[in-house]
Amino acid sequence: MLFTRVILVPMTSKESVIACLFLVVVCGCTGRQQEPPPLANAQEQKAGGIGVQVDKEAPVQEGTIGTLSWEVTDANTGESVAKGESHPAVADVKIDSGDRYTKMIALGSHFSLAVAGVPAAFALKGSRDDMDTTSWDWFQPGEDGKMKEAQGDGRIEIESVDIDGSDEVGRMKFLTDISIDVEQVNVVRKKEADGTMPPKNKWRIVIHKGSVIVWPSLVQGRVTEN
């Protein structure tokens, strides 16, 4: 399989649906996460990167598909919830071949990271495996050929991989810290004793600069290394 540097790519019908959604989001969005229903804190600006910056690309251990340095904080208090360094293998990745073609990897402490979409229009998503959440951080091609957050300053370098004539996100290197907001949904909040509503449960996943992952692909029904 051949890797190529990505700026813009031709799209199949499946990818066109995703790209159209992306264009609507970029052109008409007012917040960072743009998947209905919109987040209550859609206007909230991201906090700066958390933790130690990694100036060089993280080494990839043999038998793994990358190295992800990450930290999760409570978005309401700023307190650290969990952090670590993950070295996922192909078997750790789950791929949903639905309309957004989502590839997901568990980080730890119930939190996961996923990429959804195609090289010219993709989003990073955070989630929890113990509750319903929403999270969308869209990226678009920047002037330097790297992928830039549609509603932020984060930058990612990617390489695409051709699978049966369709381009997919393959290798991904984090050129800056990338923070991804996650909010709990489908939960009933009860008023406090003083009549006020408690804040919504929100978290911020930060993938640190220098992290690298080579996302696998679904080939003939099997998750396959790229």
PDB file of C-alpha atoms in Angstrom:
ATOM      1  CA  MET A   1       0.000   0.000   0.000  1.00  0.00           C
ATOM      2  CA  LEU A   2       1.376   3.414  -0.987  1.00  0.00           C
ATOM      3  CA  PHE A   3       1.470   6.438   1.331  1.00  0.00           C
ATOM      4  CA  THR A   4       1.270   9.923  -0.175  1.00  0.00           C
ATOM      5  CA  ARG A   5       1.341  13.391   1.326  1.00  0.00           C
ATOM      6  CA  VAL A   6      -2.166  14.921   1.477  1.00  0.00           C
ATOM      7  CA  ILE A   7      -3.409  18.372   0.489  1.00  0.00           C
ATOM      8  CA  LEU A   8      -6.653  17.738  -1.407  1.00  0.00           C
ATOM      9  CA  VAL A   9      -7.915  14.423  -2.777  1.00  0.00           C
ATOM     10  CA  PRO A  10     -10.630  13.301  -5.182  1.00  0.00           C
ATOM     11  CA  MET A  11     -13.564  11.795  -3.399  1.00  0.00           C
ATOM     12  CA  THR A  12     -15.827   8.820  -3.851  1.00  0.00           C
ATOM     13  CA  SER A  13     -19.542   9.113  -3.176  1.00  0.00           C
ATOM     14  CA  LYS A  14     -19.014   7.978   0.399  1.00  0.00           C
ATOM     15  CA  GLU A  15     -16.360  10.607   0.970  1.00  0.00           C
ATOM     16  CA  SER A  16     -18.412  13.347  -0.718  1.00  0.00           C
ATOM     17  CA  VAL A  17     -21.083  13.027   1.970  1.00  0.00           C
ATOM     18  CA  ILE A  18     -18.460  13.570   4.651  1.00  0.00           C
ATOM     19  CA  ALA A  19     -16.825  16.460   2.804  1.00  0.00           C
ATOM     20  CA  CYS A  20     -20.163  18.224   2.312  1.00  0.00           C
ATOM     21  CA  LEU A  21     -20.861  17.953   6.025  1.00  0.00           C
ATOM     22  CA  PHE A  22     -17.409  19.355   6.712  1.00  0.00           C
ATOM     23  CA  LEU A  23     -17.961  22.368   4.423  1.00  0.00           C
ATOM     24  CA  VAL A  24     -21.233  23.177   6.134  1.00  0.00           C
ATOM     25  CA  VAL A  25     -19.516  23.006   9.489  1.00  0.00           C
ATOM     26  CA  VAL A  26     -16.565  25.202   8.486  1.00  0.00           C
ATOM     27  CA  CYS A  27     -18.628  27.832   6.695  1.00  0.00           C
ATOM     28  CA  GLY A  28     -21.503  28.131   9.139  1.00  0.00           C
ATOM     29  CA  CYS A  29     -20.162  27.088  12.511  1.00  0.00           C
ATOM     30  CA  THR A  30     -20.162  29.236  15.635  1.00  0.00           C
ATOM     31  CA  GLY A  31     -18.354  26.835  17.912  1.00  0.00           C
ATOM     32  CA  ARG A  32     -15.760  24.108  18.030  1.00  0.00           C
ATOM     33  CA  GLN A  33     -17.933  21.004  18.080  1.00  0.00           C
ATOM     34  CA  GLN A  34     -20.375  20.991  15.218  1.00  0.00           C
ATOM     35  CA  GLU A  35     -22.332  17.758  15.351  1.00  0.00           C
ATOM     36  CA  PRO A  36     -26.031  18.252  16.268  1.00  0.00           C
ATOM     37  CA  PRO A  37     -27.103  18.839  18.945  1.00  0.00           C
ATOM     38  CA  PRO A  38     -24.610  21.712  19.468  1.00  0.00           C
ATOM     39  CA  LEU A  39     -22.758  21.941  22.746  1.00  0.00           C
ATOM     40  CA  ALA A  40     -23.856  24.486  25.306  1.00  0.00           C
ATOM     41  CA  ASN A  41     -20.256  25.701  25.532  1.00  0.00           C
ATOM     42  CA  ALA A  42     -19.785  25.965  21.770  1.00  0.00           C
ATOM     43  CA  GLN A  43     -18.314  29.478  22.076  1.00  0.00           C
ATOM     44  CA  GLU A  44     -15.758  28.381  24.667  1.00  0.00           C
ATOM     45  CA  GLN A  45     -12.151  28.871  23.636  1.00  0.00           C
ATOM     46  CA  LYS A  46      -9.690  26.085  24.163  1.00  0.00           C
ATOM     47  CA  ALA A  47      -7.221  26.176  26.991  1.00  0.00           C
ATOM     48  CA  GLY A  48      -3.545  25.967  26.122  1.00  0.00           C
ATOM     49  CA  GLY A  49      -1.682  22.690  25.877  1.00  0.00           C
ATOM     50  CA  ILE A  50      -1.347  20.715  29.083  1.00  0.00           C
ATOM     51  CA  GLY A  51       1.772  18.908  30.170  1.00  0.00           C
ATOM     52  CA  VAL A  52       5.284  18.719  28.820  1.00  0.00           C
ATOM     53  CA  GLN A  53       5.823  19.536  25.162  1.00  0.00           C
ATOM     54  CA  VAL A  54       7.566  16.842  23.117  1.00  0.00           C
ATOM     55  CA  ASP A  55       9.806  18.606  20.592  1.00  0.00           C
ATOM     56  CA  LYS A  56      10.724  15.494  18.648  1.00  0.00           C
ATOM     57  CA  GLU A  57       8.552  12.813  17.141  1.00  0.00           C
ATOM     58  CA  ALA A  58       7.753  10.128  19.699  1.00  0.00           C
ATOM     59  CA  PRO A  59       9.456   6.794  18.966  1.00  0.00           C
ATOM     60  CA  VAL A  60       7.162   3.972  17.843  1.00  0.00           C
ATOM     61  CA  GLN A  61       7.764   0.698  19.640  1.00  0.00           C
ATOM     62  CA  GLU A  62       8.095  -2.483  17.631  1.00  0.00           C
ATOM     63  CA  GLY A  63       4.769  -4.266  17.279  1.00  0.00           C
ATOM     64  CA  THR A  64       2.755  -1.090  17.806  1.00  0.00           C
ATOM     65  CA  ILE A  65       1.207   1.470  15.465  1.00  0.00           C
ATOM     66  CA  GLY A  66       2.203   4.577  17.370  1.00  0.00           C
ATOM     67  CA  THR A  67       2.886   6.461  20.567  1.00  0.00           C
ATOM     68  CA  LEU A  68       0.239   8.743  22.057  1.00  0.00           C
ATOM     69  CA  SER A  69       1.073  10.982  25.000  1.00  0.00           C
ATOM     70  CA  TRP A  70      -2.194  12.237  26.503  1.00  0.00           C
ATOM     71  CA  GLU A  71      -3.905  13.857  29.468  1.00  0.00           C
ATOM     72  CA  VAL A  72      -7.555  14.303  30.409  1.00  0.00           C
ATOM     73  CA  THR A  73      -8.744  17.194  32.568  1.00  0.00           C
ATOM     74  CA  ASP A  74     -12.108  18.155  34.010  1.00  0.00           C
ATOM     75  CA  ALA A  75     -13.161  21.078  31.803  1.00  0.00           C
ATOM     76  CA  ASN A  76     -15.124  22.641  34.676  1.00  0.00           C
ATOM     77  CA  THR A  77     -12.360  22.596  37.276  1.00  0.00           C
ATOM     78  CA  GLY A  78      -9.146  22.165  35.285  1.00  0.00           C
ATOM     79  CA  GLU A  79      -8.138  19.247  37.494  1.00  0.00           C
ATOM     80  CA  SER A  80      -6.289  16.327  35.944  1.00  0.00           C
ATOM     81  CA  VAL A  81      -8.434  13.215  35.617  1.00  0.00           C
ATOM     82  CA  ALA A  82      -6.043  10.808  33.913  1.00  0.00           C
ATOM     83  CA  LYS A  83      -2.871  10.822  31.821  1.00  0.00           C
ATOM     84  CA  GLY A  84      -0.504   8.379  30.230  1.00  0.00           C
ATOM     85  CA  GLU A  85       1.416   7.222  27.196  1.00  0.00           C
ATOM     86  CA  SER A  86      -0.300   4.686  24.969  1.00  0.00           C
ATOM     87  CA  HIS A  87       1.368   2.283  22.532  1.00  0.00           C
ATOM     88  CA  PRO A  88      -1.590   0.787  20.658  1.00  0.00           C
ATOM     89  CA  ALA A  89      -1.414  -2.255  18.413  1.00  0.00           C
ATOM     90  CA  VAL A  90      -3.571  -2.966  15.372  1.00  0.00           C
ATOM     91  CA  ALA A  91      -5.812  -5.199  17.483  1.00  0.00           C
ATOM     92  CA  ASP A  92      -6.615  -2.243  19.760  1.00  0.00           C
ATOM     93  CA  VAL A  93      -8.292  -0.246  16.971  1.00  0.00           C
ATOM     94  CA  LYS A  94     -12.021  -0.531  16.272  1.00  0.00           C
ATOM     95  CA  ILE A  95     -13.280   0.606  12.859  1.00  0.00           C
ATOM     96  CA  ASP A  96     -16.879   1.550  12.072  1.00  0.00           C
ATOM     97  CA  SER A  97     -17.322   1.529   8.294  1.00  0.00           C
ATOM     98  CA  GLY A  98     -20.510   3.629   8.433  1.00  0.00           C
ATOM     99  CA  ASP A  99     -21.039   6.986   6.749  1.00  0.00           C
ATOM    100  CA  ARG A 100     -18.212   8.689   8.672  1.00  0.00           C
ATOM    101  CA  TYR A 101     -15.769   5.746   8.634  1.00  0.00           C
ATOM    102  CA  THR A 102     -14.580   6.079  12.236  1.00  0.00           C
ATOM    103  CA  LYS A 103     -11.364   4.573  13.616  1.00  0.00           C
ATOM    104  CA  MET A 104     -11.169   4.480  17.432  1.00  0.00           C
ATOM    105  CA  ILE A 105      -8.510   3.613  20.003  1.00  0.00           C
ATOM    106  CA  ALA A 106      -8.983   3.414  23.780  1.00  0.00           C
ATOM    107  CA  LEU A 107      -6.643   5.635  25.820  1.00  0.00           C
ATOM    108  CA  GLY A 108      -7.528   4.581  29.343  1.00  0.00           C
ATOM    109  CA  SER A 109      -9.773   5.502  32.305  1.00  0.00           C
ATOM    110  CA  HIS A 110     -12.868   5.099  30.059  1.00  0.00           C
ATOM    111  CA  PHE A 111     -11.625   7.656  27.476  1.00  0.00           C
ATOM    112  CA  SER A 112     -11.036   7.015  23.767  1.00  0.00           C
ATOM    113  CA  LEU A 113      -9.679   8.880  20.736  1.00  0.00           C
ATOM    114  CA  ALA A 114     -11.119   8.504  17.240  1.00  0.00           C
ATOM    115  CA  VAL A 115     -10.685   9.930  13.749  1.00  0.00           C
ATOM    116  CA  ALA A 116     -13.740  10.222  11.508  1.00  0.00           C
ATOM    117  CA  GLY A 117     -13.805  11.138   7.840  1.00  0.00           C
ATOM    118  CA  VAL A 118     -11.346  11.282   4.958  1.00  0.00           C
ATOM    119  CA  PRO A 119      -7.965  13.049   4.552  1.00  0.00           C
ATOM    120  CA  ALA A 120      -9.474  16.245   3.086  1.00  0.00           C
ATOM    121  CA  ALA A 121     -12.229  16.489   5.708  1.00  0.00           C
ATOM    122  CA  PHE A 122     -11.819  14.719   9.031  1.00  0.00           C
ATOM    123  CA  ALA A 123     -12.529  15.242  12.702  1.00  0.00           C
ATOM    124  CA  LEU A 124     -10.910  14.028  15.893  1.00  0.00           C
ATOM    125  CA  LYS A 125     -13.374  12.827  18.505  1.00  0.00           C
ATOM    126  CA  GLY A 126     -13.126  11.995  22.163  1.00  0.00           C
ATOM    127  CA  SER A 127     -15.549   9.714  23.964  1.00  0.00           C
ATOM    128  CA  ARG A 128     -16.187   7.678  27.098  1.00  0.00           C
ATOM    129  CA  ASP A 129     -17.193   4.028  27.135  1.00  0.00           C
ATOM    130  CA  ASP A 130     -19.350   4.372  30.259  1.00  0.00           C
ATOM    131  CA  MET A 131     -21.753   7.130  29.140  1.00  0.00           C
ATOM    132  CA  ASP A 132     -23.114   8.947  26.081  1.00  0.00           C
ATOM    133  CA  THR A 133     -20.941  11.859  24.945  1.00  0.00           C
ATOM    134  CA  THR A 134     -20.515  14.257  22.031  1.00  0.00           C
ATOM    135  CA  SER A 135     -17.230  15.539  20.619  1.00  0.00           C
ATOM    136  CA  TRP A 136     -16.132  16.938  17.228  1.00  0.00           C
ATOM    137  CA  ASP A 137     -12.893  18.777  16.407  1.00  0.00           C
ATOM    138  CA  TRP A 138     -12.761  19.387  12.635  1.00  0.00           C
ATOM    139  CA  PHE A 139      -9.602  19.861  10.554  1.00  0.00           C
ATOM    140  CA  GLN A 140      -9.060  21.425   7.140  1.00  0.00           C
ATOM    141  CA  PRO A 141      -6.020  21.885   4.860  1.00  0.00           C
ATOM    142  CA  GLY A 142      -3.798  24.793   5.942  1.00  0.00           C
ATOM    143  CA  GLU A 143      -1.674  27.075   3.772  1.00  0.00           C
ATOM    144  CA  ASP A 144       1.459  25.047   4.543  1.00  0.00           C
ATOM    145  CA  GLY A 145      -0.099  21.766   3.436  1.00  0.00           C
ATOM    146  CA  LYS A 146      -0.621  20.595   7.012  1.00  0.00           C
ATOM    147  CA  MET A 147      -4.079  20.057   8.499  1.00  0.00           C
ATOM    148  CA  LYS A 148      -5.312  22.865  10.747  1.00  0.00           C
ATOM    149  CA  GLU A 149      -8.168  22.958  13.227  1.00  0.00           C
ATOM    150  CA  ALA A 150     -11.196  24.697  11.773  1.00  0.00           C
ATOM    151  CA  GLN A 151     -11.820  26.455  15.100  1.00  0.00           C
ATOM    152  CA  GLY A 152      -8.362  26.553  16.679  1.00  0.00           C
ATOM    153  CA  ASP A 153      -4.628  26.734  16.095  1.00  0.00           C
ATOM    154  CA  GLY A 154      -3.795  23.033  16.358  1.00  0.00           C
ATOM    155  CA  ARG A 155      -1.906  21.456  13.468  1.00  0.00           C
ATOM    156  CA  ILE A 156      -1.512  17.848  12.335  1.00  0.00           C
ATOM    157  CA  GLU A 157       0.578  16.272   9.583  1.00  0.00           C
ATOM    158  CA  ILE A 158      -1.070  13.313   7.868  1.00  0.00           C
ATOM    159  CA  GLU A 159      -0.376  10.858   5.108  1.00  0.00           C
ATOM    160  CA  SER A 160      -3.146   9.123   3.223  1.00  0.00           C
ATOM    161  CA  VAL A 161      -3.339   5.499   2.253  1.00  0.00           C
ATOM    162  CA  ASP A 162      -5.179   4.128  -0.776  1.00  0.00           C
ATOM    163  CA  ILE A 163      -7.496   1.256   0.114  1.00  0.00           C
ATOM    164  CA  ASP A 164      -9.420  -0.210  -2.829  1.00  0.00           C
ATOM    165  CA  GLY A 165      -9.397   3.143  -4.633  1.00  0.00           C
ATOM    166  CA  SER A 166     -10.464   5.239  -1.627  1.00  0.00           C
ATOM    167  CA  ASP A 167      -8.145   7.522   0.332  1.00  0.00           C
ATOM    168  CA  GLU A 168      -8.120   7.089   4.093  1.00  0.00           C
ATOM    169  CA  VAL A 169      -6.267   8.766   6.955  1.00  0.00           C
ATOM    170  CA  GLY A 170      -3.114   6.750   7.599  1.00  0.00           C
ATOM    171  CA  ARG A 171      -0.114   8.178   9.434  1.00  0.00           C
ATOM    172  CA  MET A 172      -0.879  11.097  11.757  1.00  0.00           C
ATOM    173  CA  LYS A 173       1.712  13.236  13.556  1.00  0.00           C
ATOM    174  CA  PHE A 174       0.688  15.873  16.086  1.00  0.00           C
ATOM    175  CA  LEU A 175       2.675  19.049  15.366  1.00  0.00           C
ATOM    176  CA  THR A 176       1.113  20.858  18.334  1.00  0.00           C
ATOM    177  CA  ASP A 177      -0.843  19.887  21.405  1.00  0.00           C
ATOM    178  CA  ILE A 178      -4.398  19.111  20.292  1.00  0.00           C
ATOM    179  CA  SER A 179      -7.230  19.484  22.809  1.00  0.00           C
ATOM    180  CA  ILE A 180     -10.553  17.757  22.199  1.00  0.00           C
ATOM    181  CA  ASP A 181     -13.622  18.673  24.228  1.00  0.00           C
ATOM    182  CA  VAL A 182     -15.980  15.913  25.375  1.00  0.00           C
ATOM    183  CA  GLU A 183     -19.415  16.535  26.898  1.00  0.00           C
ATOM    184  CA  GLN A 184     -21.861  14.123  28.466  1.00  0.00           C
ATOM    185  CA  VAL A 185     -25.287  13.961  26.790  1.00  0.00           C
ATOM    186  CA  ASN A 186     -28.588  12.162  27.393  1.00  0.00           C
ATOM    187  CA  VAL A 187     -28.452  12.784  31.128  1.00  0.00           C
ATOM    188  CA  VAL A 188     -30.992  14.515  33.375  1.00  0.00           C
ATOM    189  CA  ARG A 189     -29.511  17.160  35.659  1.00  0.00           C
ATOM    190  CA  LYS A 190     -31.284  18.017  38.897  1.00  0.00           C
ATOM    191  CA  LYS A 191     -31.259  21.437  40.525  1.00  0.00           C
ATOM    192  CA  GLU A 192     -29.062  22.046  43.526  1.00  0.00           C
ATOM    193  CA  ALA A 193     -30.557  22.906  46.916  1.00  0.00           C
ATOM    194  CA  ASP A 194     -30.169  26.605  46.126  1.00  0.00           C
ATOM    195  CA  GLY A 195     -32.154  26.214  42.907  1.00  0.00           C
ATOM    196  CA  THR A 196     -29.194  26.457  40.527  1.00  0.00           C
ATOM    197  CA  MET A 197     -28.397  23.870  37.871  1.00  0.00           C
ATOM    198  CA  PRO A 198     -25.121  21.975  38.242  1.00  0.00           C
ATOM    199  CA  PRO A 199     -22.624  22.357  35.371  1.00  0.00           C
ATOM    200  CA  LYS A 200     -22.640  19.815  32.586  1.00  0.00           C
ATOM    201  CA  ASN A 201     -20.033  17.070  32.819  1.00  0.00           C
ATOM    202  CA  LYS A 202     -17.246  18.088  30.419  1.00  0.00           C
ATOM    203  CA  TRP A 203     -13.694  16.904  29.879  1.00  0.00           C
ATOM    204  CA  ARG A 204     -10.782  17.944  27.725  1.00  0.00           C
ATOM    205  CA  ILE A 205      -8.516  15.318  26.124  1.00  0.00           C
ATOM    206  CA  VAL A 206      -5.096  16.662  25.158  1.00  0.00           C
ATOM    207  CA  ILE A 207      -2.906  14.700  22.753  1.00  0.00           C
ATOM    208  CA  HIS A 208       0.608  16.063  23.159  1.00  0.00           C
ATOM    209  CA  LYS A 209       2.856  17.416  20.456  1.00  0.00           C
ATOM    210  CA  GLY A 210       5.120  14.733  18.951  1.00  0.00           C
ATOM    211  CA  SER A 211       2.578  11.929  19.297  1.00  0.00           C
ATOM    212  CA  VAL A 212       2.300   9.664  16.247  1.00  0.00           C
ATOM    213  CA  ILE A 213      -0.194   7.023  15.160  1.00  0.00           C
ATOM    214  CA  VAL A 214      -0.546   5.081  11.903  1.00  0.00           C
ATOM    215  CA  TRP A 215      -4.258   4.342  11.702  1.00  0.00           C
ATOM    216  CA  PRO A 216      -5.021   0.884  10.256  1.00  0.00           C
ATOM    217  CA  SER A 217      -7.716   0.178   7.668  1.00  0.00           C
ATOM    218  CA  LEU A 218     -10.575  -2.241   7.220  1.00  0.00           C
ATOM    219  CA  VAL A 219      -9.631  -4.635   4.402  1.00  0.00           C
ATOM    220  CA  GLN A 220     -12.043  -7.431   3.512  1.00  0.00           C
ATOM    221  CA  GLY A 221     -13.631  -7.152   6.934  1.00  0.00           C
ATOM    222  CA  ARG A 222     -10.337  -7.260   8.880  1.00  0.00           C
ATOM    223  CA  VAL A 223      -8.520  -4.416  10.638  1.00  0.00           C
ATOM    224  CA  THR A 224      -5.195  -4.348   8.787  1.00  0.00           C
ATOM    225  CA  GLU A 225      -1.965  -2.485   9.484  1.00  0.00           C
ATOM    226  CA  ASN A 226      -0.869   0.257   7.091  1.00  0.00           C
TER     227      ASN A 226
END
